[in-house]
């Protein structure tokens, strides 16, 4: 009889609560970065050219930072803190600019809903990830 050892096909990390939270946060950031891609297409079509260029550029940098931080968190690689810090600052600035430049009525309501429902909570999450001490 031969003794057969089972070797997993890939290296696995032990499950810990911290690893689970990192993976969850990484998936949220990656998903938010990917969700900005069709949004940028919508802005490019819906806004006048001068305004579209500015908003699409801002959202492109936000998406890049969110994707960088998210993919690094999911894969367990270091280096997510700087991207998360930049994303937090950009998201907070984006929320403020959206509300400040929104017209009265439904446009202001949409800007407030997006700021309170998406941009600011995501900015807080990114800031918390950036401020957390490395282990």
XYZ file of C-alpha atoms in Angstrom:
135
model
C 0.000 0.000 0.000
C 1.179 3.434 -0.829
C 0.728 6.402 1.386
C -0.791 9.244 -0.583
C -0.539 12.757 0.768
C -3.090 15.322 -0.225
C -1.518 18.559 -1.355
C -3.894 21.378 -2.153
C -3.497 22.718 -5.690
C -2.771 26.256 -4.480
C -1.456 27.787 -1.356
C -4.257 28.680 0.985
C -4.215 31.213 3.730
C -5.746 30.260 7.055
C -9.147 31.769 7.650
C -9.116 34.539 10.184
C -11.657 37.206 10.920
C -9.187 39.911 9.877
C -8.583 38.162 6.540
C -12.318 37.834 6.011
C -12.857 41.561 6.655
C -9.980 42.449 4.334
C -11.464 40.308 1.590
C -14.919 41.804 2.120
C -13.584 45.368 2.072
C -11.455 44.587 -0.979
C -14.456 43.264 -2.861
C -16.515 46.333 -1.977
C -13.758 48.681 -3.171
C -13.181 46.671 -6.346
C -16.912 46.575 -7.062
C -17.201 50.322 -6.535
C -14.272 50.928 -8.875
C -15.846 48.735 -11.540
C -19.243 50.410 -11.063
C -17.667 53.762 -11.906
C -16.761 52.577 -15.412
C -20.292 52.619 -16.904
C -21.046 55.746 -14.854
C -18.174 57.524 -16.620
C -19.669 56.519 -19.959
C -23.010 57.962 -18.915
C -21.381 61.231 -17.800
C -19.449 61.496 -21.053
C -22.697 61.332 -23.020
C -25.033 63.265 -20.703
C -22.907 66.292 -19.790
C -21.627 69.120 -21.980
C -18.075 68.406 -23.250
C -16.265 70.756 -20.859
C -18.080 69.444 -17.795
C -17.866 65.848 -18.948
C -14.091 65.994 -19.268
C -13.652 67.195 -15.691
C -16.106 64.772 -14.097
C -14.936 61.775 -16.120
C -11.311 62.539 -15.238
C -12.151 62.770 -11.535
C -14.138 59.536 -11.627
C -11.369 57.793 -13.591
C -8.821 58.613 -10.882
C -11.308 57.516 -8.207
C -11.880 54.230 -10.034
C -8.137 53.618 -10.402
C -7.554 54.204 -6.682
C -10.509 52.042 -5.652
C -9.411 49.215 -7.950
C -5.803 49.415 -6.749
C -6.784 49.345 -3.084
C -9.453 46.685 -3.578
C -7.377 44.240 -5.584
C -4.463 44.578 -3.162
C -6.750 43.857 -0.221
C -8.356 40.834 -1.873
C -5.026 39.334 -2.854
C -3.485 40.029 0.551
C -0.706 42.187 -0.868
C 0.508 45.235 1.011
C 0.251 48.721 -0.420
C -3.474 49.368 -0.261
C -3.240 52.201 2.274
C -1.990 54.949 -0.052
C -4.569 54.182 -2.737
C -7.322 54.054 -0.109
C -6.240 57.418 1.334
C -6.303 59.084 -2.082
C -9.666 57.481 -2.875
C -11.093 58.760 0.426
C -10.004 62.328 -0.296
C -11.281 62.217 -3.880
C -14.635 60.712 -2.895
C -15.184 63.347 -0.200
C -14.269 66.119 -2.643
C -16.521 64.589 -5.296
C -19.461 64.490 -2.887
C -18.938 68.116 -1.894
C -18.568 69.268 -5.504
C -21.650 67.316 -6.596
C -23.798 68.938 -3.922
C -22.323 72.407 -4.437
C -22.820 72.395 -8.209
C -26.227 70.718 -8.284
C -29.173 72.759 -9.420
C -32.221 73.159 -7.213
C -34.911 70.536 -7.056
C -34.436 66.944 -8.152
C -30.814 67.490 -9.206
C -29.909 68.524 -5.651
C -31.842 65.583 -4.198
C -29.967 63.131 -6.449
C -26.626 64.711 -5.489
C -27.455 64.444 -1.779
C -28.629 60.837 -2.101
C -25.453 59.861 -3.956
C -23.268 61.700 -1.445
C -24.942 60.255 1.656
C -25.711 56.833 0.197
C -22.526 56.035 -1.715
C -19.671 58.524 -1.855
C -19.302 59.463 1.812
C -19.720 55.918 3.223
C -17.155 54.696 0.698
C -14.847 57.585 1.642
C -15.176 56.662 5.323
C -14.399 53.022 4.549
C -11.330 54.027 2.541
C -10.159 56.411 5.276
C -10.529 53.692 7.908
C -8.532 51.250 5.772
C -5.840 53.861 5.170
C -5.587 54.805 8.843
C -5.418 51.236 10.113
C -1.961 50.303 11.304
C -0.137 47.748 9.156
C 0.308 44.287 10.664
